[in-house]
Coordinates of C-alpha atoms in Angstrom, one line a residue:
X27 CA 54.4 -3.6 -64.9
X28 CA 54.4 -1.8 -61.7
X29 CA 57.6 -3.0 -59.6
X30 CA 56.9 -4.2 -55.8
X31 CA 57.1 -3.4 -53.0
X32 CA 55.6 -0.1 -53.8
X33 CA 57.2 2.4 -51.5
X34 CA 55.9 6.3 -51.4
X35 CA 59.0 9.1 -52.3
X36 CA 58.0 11.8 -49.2
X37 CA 55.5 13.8 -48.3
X38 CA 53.1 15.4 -50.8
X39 CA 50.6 17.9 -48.8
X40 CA 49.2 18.4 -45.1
X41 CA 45.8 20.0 -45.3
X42 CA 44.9 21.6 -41.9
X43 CA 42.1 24.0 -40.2
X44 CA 41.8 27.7 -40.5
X45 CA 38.7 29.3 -38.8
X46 CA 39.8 32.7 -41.0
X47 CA 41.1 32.7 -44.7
X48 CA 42.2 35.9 -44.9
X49 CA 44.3 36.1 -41.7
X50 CA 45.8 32.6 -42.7
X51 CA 46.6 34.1 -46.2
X52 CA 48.4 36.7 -44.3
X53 CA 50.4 34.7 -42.6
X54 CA 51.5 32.4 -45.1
X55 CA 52.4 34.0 -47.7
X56 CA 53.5 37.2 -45.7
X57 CA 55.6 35.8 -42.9
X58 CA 56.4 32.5 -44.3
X59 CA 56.8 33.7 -47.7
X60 CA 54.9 30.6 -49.1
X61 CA 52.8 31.5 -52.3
X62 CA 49.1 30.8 -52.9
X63 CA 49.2 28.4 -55.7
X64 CA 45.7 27.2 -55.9
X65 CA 42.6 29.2 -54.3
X66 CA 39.8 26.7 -54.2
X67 CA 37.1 25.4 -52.3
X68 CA 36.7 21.6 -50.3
X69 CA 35.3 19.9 -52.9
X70 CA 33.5 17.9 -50.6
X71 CA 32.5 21.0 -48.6
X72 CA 31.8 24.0 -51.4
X73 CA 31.1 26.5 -48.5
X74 CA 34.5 26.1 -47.1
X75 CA 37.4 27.6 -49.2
X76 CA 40.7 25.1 -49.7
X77 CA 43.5 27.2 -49.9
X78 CA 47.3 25.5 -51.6
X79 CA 50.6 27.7 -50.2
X80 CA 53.7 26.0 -51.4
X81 CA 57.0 26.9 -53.6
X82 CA 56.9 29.1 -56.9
X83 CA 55.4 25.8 -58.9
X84 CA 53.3 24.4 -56.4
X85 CA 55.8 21.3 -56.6
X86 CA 54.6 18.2 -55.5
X87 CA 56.1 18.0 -51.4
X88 CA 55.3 21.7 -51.0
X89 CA 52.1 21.8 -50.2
X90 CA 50.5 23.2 -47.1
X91 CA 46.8 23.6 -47.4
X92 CA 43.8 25.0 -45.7
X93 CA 40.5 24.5 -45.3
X94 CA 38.6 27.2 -43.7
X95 CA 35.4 26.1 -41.5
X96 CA 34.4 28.0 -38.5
X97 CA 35.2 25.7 -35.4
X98 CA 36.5 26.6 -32.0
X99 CA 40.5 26.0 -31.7
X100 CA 41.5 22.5 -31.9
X101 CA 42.3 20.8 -28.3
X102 CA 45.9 18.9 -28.7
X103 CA 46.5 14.9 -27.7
X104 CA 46.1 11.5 -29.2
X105 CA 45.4 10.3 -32.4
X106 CA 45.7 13.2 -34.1
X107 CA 48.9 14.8 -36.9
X108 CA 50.1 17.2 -34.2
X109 CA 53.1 18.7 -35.6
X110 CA 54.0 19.8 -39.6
X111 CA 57.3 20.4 -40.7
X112 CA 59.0 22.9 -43.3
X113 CA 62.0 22.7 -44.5
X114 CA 64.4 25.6 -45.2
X115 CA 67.9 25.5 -47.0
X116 CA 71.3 24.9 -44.9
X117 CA 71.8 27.8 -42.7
X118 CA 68.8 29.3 -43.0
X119 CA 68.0 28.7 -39.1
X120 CA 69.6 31.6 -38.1
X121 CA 67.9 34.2 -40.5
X122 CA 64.4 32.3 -39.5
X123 CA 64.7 32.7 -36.0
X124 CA 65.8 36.7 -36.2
X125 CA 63.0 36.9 -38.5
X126 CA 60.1 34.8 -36.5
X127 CA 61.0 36.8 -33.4
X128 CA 61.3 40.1 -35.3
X129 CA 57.1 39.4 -36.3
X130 CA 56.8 38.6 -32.4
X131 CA 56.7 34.7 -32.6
X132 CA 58.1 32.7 -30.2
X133 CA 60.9 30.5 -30.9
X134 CA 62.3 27.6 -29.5
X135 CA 64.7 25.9 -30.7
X136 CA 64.7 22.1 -30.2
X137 CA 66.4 18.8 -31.7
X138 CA 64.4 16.3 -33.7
X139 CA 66.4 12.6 -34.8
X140 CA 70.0 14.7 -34.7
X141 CA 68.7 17.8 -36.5
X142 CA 67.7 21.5 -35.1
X143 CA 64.2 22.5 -35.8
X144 CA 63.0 25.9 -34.4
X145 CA 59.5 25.6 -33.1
X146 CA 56.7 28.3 -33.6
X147 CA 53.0 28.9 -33.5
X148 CA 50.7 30.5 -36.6
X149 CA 48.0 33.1 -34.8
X150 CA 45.5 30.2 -34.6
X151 CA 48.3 28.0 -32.7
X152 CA 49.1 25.6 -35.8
X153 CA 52.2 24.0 -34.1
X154 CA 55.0 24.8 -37.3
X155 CA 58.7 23.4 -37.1
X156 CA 61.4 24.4 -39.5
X157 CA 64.2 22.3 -40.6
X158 CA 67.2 22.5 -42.8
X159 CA 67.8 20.2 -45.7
X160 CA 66.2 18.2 -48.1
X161 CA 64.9 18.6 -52.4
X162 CA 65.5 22.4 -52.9
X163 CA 62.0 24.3 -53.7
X164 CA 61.5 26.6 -56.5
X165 CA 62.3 29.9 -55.6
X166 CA 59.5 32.7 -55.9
X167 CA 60.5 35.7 -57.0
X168 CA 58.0 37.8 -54.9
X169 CA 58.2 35.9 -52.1
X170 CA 58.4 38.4 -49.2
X171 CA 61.0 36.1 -48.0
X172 CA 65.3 35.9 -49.7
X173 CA 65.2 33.6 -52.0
X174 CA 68.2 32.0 -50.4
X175 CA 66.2 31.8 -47.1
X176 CA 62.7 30.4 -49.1
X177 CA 60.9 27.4 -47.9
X178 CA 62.1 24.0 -49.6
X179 CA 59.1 21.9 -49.1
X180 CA 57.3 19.9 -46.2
X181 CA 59.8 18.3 -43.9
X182 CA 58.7 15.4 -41.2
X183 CA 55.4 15.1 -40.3
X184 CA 54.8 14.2 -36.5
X185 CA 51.6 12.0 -35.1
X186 CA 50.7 12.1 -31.8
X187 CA 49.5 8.2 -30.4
X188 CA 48.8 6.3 -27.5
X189 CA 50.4 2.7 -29.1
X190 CA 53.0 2.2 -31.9
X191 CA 51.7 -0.7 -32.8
X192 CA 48.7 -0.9 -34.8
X193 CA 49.8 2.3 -36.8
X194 CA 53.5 0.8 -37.2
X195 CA 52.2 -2.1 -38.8
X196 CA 50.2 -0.5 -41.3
X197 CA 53.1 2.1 -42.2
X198 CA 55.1 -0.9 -42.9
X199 CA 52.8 -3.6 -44.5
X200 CA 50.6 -1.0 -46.4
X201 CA 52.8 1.7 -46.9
X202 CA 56.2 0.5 -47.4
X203 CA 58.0 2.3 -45.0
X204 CA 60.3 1.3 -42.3
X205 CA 61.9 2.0 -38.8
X206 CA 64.9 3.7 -39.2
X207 CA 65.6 5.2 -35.7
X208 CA 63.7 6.5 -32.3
X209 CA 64.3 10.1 -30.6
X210 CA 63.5 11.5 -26.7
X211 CA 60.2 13.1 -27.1
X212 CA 60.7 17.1 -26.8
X213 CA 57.7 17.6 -24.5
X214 CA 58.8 14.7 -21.9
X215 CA 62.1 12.9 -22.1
X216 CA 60.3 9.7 -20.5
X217 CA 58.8 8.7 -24.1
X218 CA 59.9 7.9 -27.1
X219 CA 59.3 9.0 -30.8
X220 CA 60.3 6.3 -33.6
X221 CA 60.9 7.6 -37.2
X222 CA 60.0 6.0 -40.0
X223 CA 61.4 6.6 -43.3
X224 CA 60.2 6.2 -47.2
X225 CA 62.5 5.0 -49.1
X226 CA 66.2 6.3 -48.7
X227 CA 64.3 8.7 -46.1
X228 CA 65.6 12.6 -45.2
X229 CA 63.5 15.2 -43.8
X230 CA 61.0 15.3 -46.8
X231 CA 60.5 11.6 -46.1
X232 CA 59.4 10.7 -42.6
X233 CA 57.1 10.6 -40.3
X234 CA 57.7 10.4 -36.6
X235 CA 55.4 8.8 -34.6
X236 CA 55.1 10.6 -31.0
X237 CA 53.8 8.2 -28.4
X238 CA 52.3 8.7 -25.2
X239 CA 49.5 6.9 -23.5
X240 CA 48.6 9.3 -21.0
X241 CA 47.5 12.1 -23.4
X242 CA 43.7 12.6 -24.0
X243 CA 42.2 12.5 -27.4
X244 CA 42.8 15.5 -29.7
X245 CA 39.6 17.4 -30.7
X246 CA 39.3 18.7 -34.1
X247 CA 39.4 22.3 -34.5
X248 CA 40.9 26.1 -36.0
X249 CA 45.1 25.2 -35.9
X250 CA 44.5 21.4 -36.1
X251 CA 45.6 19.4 -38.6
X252 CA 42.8 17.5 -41.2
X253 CA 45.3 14.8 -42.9
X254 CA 48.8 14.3 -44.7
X255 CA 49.2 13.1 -47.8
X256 CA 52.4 10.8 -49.4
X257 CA 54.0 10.8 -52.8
X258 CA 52.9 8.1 -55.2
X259 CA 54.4 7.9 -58.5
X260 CA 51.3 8.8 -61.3
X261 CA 52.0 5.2 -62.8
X262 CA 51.5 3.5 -59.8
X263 CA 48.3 4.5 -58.7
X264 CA 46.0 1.9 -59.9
X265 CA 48.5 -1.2 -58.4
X266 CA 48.4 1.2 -55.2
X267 CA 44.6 0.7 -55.0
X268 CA 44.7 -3.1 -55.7
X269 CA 47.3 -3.1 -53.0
X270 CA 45.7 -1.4 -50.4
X271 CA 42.4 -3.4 -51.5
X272 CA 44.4 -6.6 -51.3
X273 CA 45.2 -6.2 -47.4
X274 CA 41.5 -5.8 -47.1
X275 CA 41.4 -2.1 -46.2
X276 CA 38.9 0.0 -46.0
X277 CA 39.4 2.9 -48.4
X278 CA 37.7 5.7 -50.3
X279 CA 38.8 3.9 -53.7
X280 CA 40.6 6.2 -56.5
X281 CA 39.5 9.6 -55.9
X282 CA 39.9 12.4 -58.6
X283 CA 41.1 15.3 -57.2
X284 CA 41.8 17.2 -60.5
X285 CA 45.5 18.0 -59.5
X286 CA 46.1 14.8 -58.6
X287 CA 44.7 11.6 -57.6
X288 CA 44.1 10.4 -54.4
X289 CA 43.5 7.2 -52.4
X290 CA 42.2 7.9 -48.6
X291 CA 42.5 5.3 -45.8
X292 CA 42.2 6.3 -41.8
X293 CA 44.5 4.3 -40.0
X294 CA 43.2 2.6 -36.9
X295 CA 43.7 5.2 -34.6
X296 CA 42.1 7.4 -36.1
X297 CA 44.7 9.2 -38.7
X298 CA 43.6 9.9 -42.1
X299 CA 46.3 9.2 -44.8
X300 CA 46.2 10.2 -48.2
X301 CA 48.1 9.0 -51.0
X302 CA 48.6 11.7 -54.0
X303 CA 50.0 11.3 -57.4
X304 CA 52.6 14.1 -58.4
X305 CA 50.4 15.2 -61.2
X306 CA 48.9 16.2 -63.3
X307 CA 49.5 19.3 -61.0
X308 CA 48.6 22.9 -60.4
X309 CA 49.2 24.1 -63.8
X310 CA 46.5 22.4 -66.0
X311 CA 44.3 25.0 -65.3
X312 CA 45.8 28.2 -64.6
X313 CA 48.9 30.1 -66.5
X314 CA 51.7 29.3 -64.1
X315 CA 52.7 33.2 -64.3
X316 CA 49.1 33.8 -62.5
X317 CA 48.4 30.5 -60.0
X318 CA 46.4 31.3 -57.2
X319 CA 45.1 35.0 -58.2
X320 CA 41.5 33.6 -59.0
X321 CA 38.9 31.6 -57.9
X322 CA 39.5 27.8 -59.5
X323 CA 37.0 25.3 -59.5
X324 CA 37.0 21.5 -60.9
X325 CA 35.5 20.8 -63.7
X326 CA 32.3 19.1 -61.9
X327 CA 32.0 22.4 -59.6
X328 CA 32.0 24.8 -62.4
X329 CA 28.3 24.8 -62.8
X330 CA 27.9 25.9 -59.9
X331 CA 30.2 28.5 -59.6
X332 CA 27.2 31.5 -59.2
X333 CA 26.4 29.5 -55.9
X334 CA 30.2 29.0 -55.0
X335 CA 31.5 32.0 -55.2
X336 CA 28.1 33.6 -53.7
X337 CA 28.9 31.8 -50.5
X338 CA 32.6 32.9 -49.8
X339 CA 33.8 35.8 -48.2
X340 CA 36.6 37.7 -50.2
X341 CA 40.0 37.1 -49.2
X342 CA 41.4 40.5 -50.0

């Protein structure tokens, strides 16, 4: 029997918005040094490739994705995820920055809940933050990155609101987590960011909650991000539906996503939230020597894999 409260362990995956695939592969795997475990399309949107960039396994809390749809830049503001966080090993700030500049980023370097993140754009103004600490990653051998310099994992994820409130409430009474501290915001010392924490918390484990009232509403575009997802233990995903169901919210129900299962709910203002099992994982369809090199469909999409991969503009 599934224990309660049900608590998630940290961040799973952040999907955002490419407008170009093959410059965001570029830039991902080249600069950042993250490898393309999984090259797929939105299963919900077969025209639009979903690319996976994460450690050498694709482990569960790696994952940065990408959907590529051809949309104008997204406009920052409210209600929106408007900051992702990677995290890097201890004193790996230092070679990041050097190396960040050295590609012609710019870098500035900032302090989030008592840690120092260095802050950076991608070419289609994703806004990226690295942090030190955390689970160690895997460590990819042809990374173009030192392997003692690769990217752990997803850090702290930041949303950007115009109340605390109704989003603090579901965190806690949904979600499980809790209020473990607030921060000056960055970008104007006269608000507030609160963190809250999943279990024991750390940087692979929060989400900070950037409020201010004053900002206009985000619009969805190229650089954006789409939703995050949170850890769920495989076992628990069934009493995390009955949960959720039980509060009386309004979610997409279990949803198979082949490498793991998902629950969706949009919180009310506006923020999707995913939850994700940790498996069954990237590997149940590809040799783990060869993830991402080919197209991969699941299994319900492989018929129409003539029509798929007939719509998709090569990568390479």
């Amino acid at each position: 029997m599934t224990t309660i409260p049900l608590v998630p362990h940290g961040l799973h995956h952040v999907t955002a918005v490419t407008a170009n695939a093959r410059e965001n592969l570029r830039f991902y795997t080249g600069v950042l040094g993250l490898r393309l475990v999984k090259k797929t399309v939105n299963q919900d949107d077969v025209t639009a490739y979903h690319l996976f960039y994460a450690d050498a396994e694709g482990s569960p809390g790696s994952d940065l994705t990408f959907f590529e749809w051809p949309v104008p830049p997204e406009q920052p503001g409210n209600h929106s995820i408007s900051r992702t966080s990677l995290r890097v090993p201890l004193g790996s700030l230092e070679w990041w920055q050097g190396h960040l500049e050295g590609q012609g980023l710019q870098v500035t370097p900032v302090t989030r809940a008592g840690r120092p993140h260095l802050d950076f754009h991608d070419p289609e103004g994703q806004r990226l933050s690295l942090v030190e600490g955390g689970p160690q990653g895997v460590v990819w051998p042809d990374s173009s990155v030192p392997a003692e310099h690769q990217i752990y994992g997803l850090g702290p994820a930041e949303l950007t609101l115009p109340n605390l409130f109704p989003t603090a409430r579901v965190l806690e009474r949904a979600f499980g987590l809790t209020a473990s501290g607030t921060y000056p915001d960055s970008e104007n010392a006269a608000h507030t960011v609160q963190v809250y924490q999943m279990g024991e918390g750390g940087p692979h484990a929060e989400l900070h909650l950037r409020i201010n009232p004053a900002l206009p509403p985000a619009r969805p575009g190229a650089g954006g991000v789409h939703h995050l997802a949170l850890r769920v233990q495989d076992g628990h995903y069934h009493a995390w539906n009955a949960h959720l169901s039980g509060l009386g919210l309004r979610t997409s129900g279990e949803v198979d996503r082949h490498w793991f299962q998902s629950i969706y709910y949009r919180e009310p203002q506006g923020v999707l939230i995913e939850l994700a099992t940790d498996g069954p994982g990237f590997a149940v369809d590809e040799d783990p020597a060869h993830l991402g090199e080919t197209l991969i469909l699941a299994p319900f999409l492989e018929p129409r894999r003539p029509q798929i991969e007939a719509g998709l503009t090569p990568l390479t």
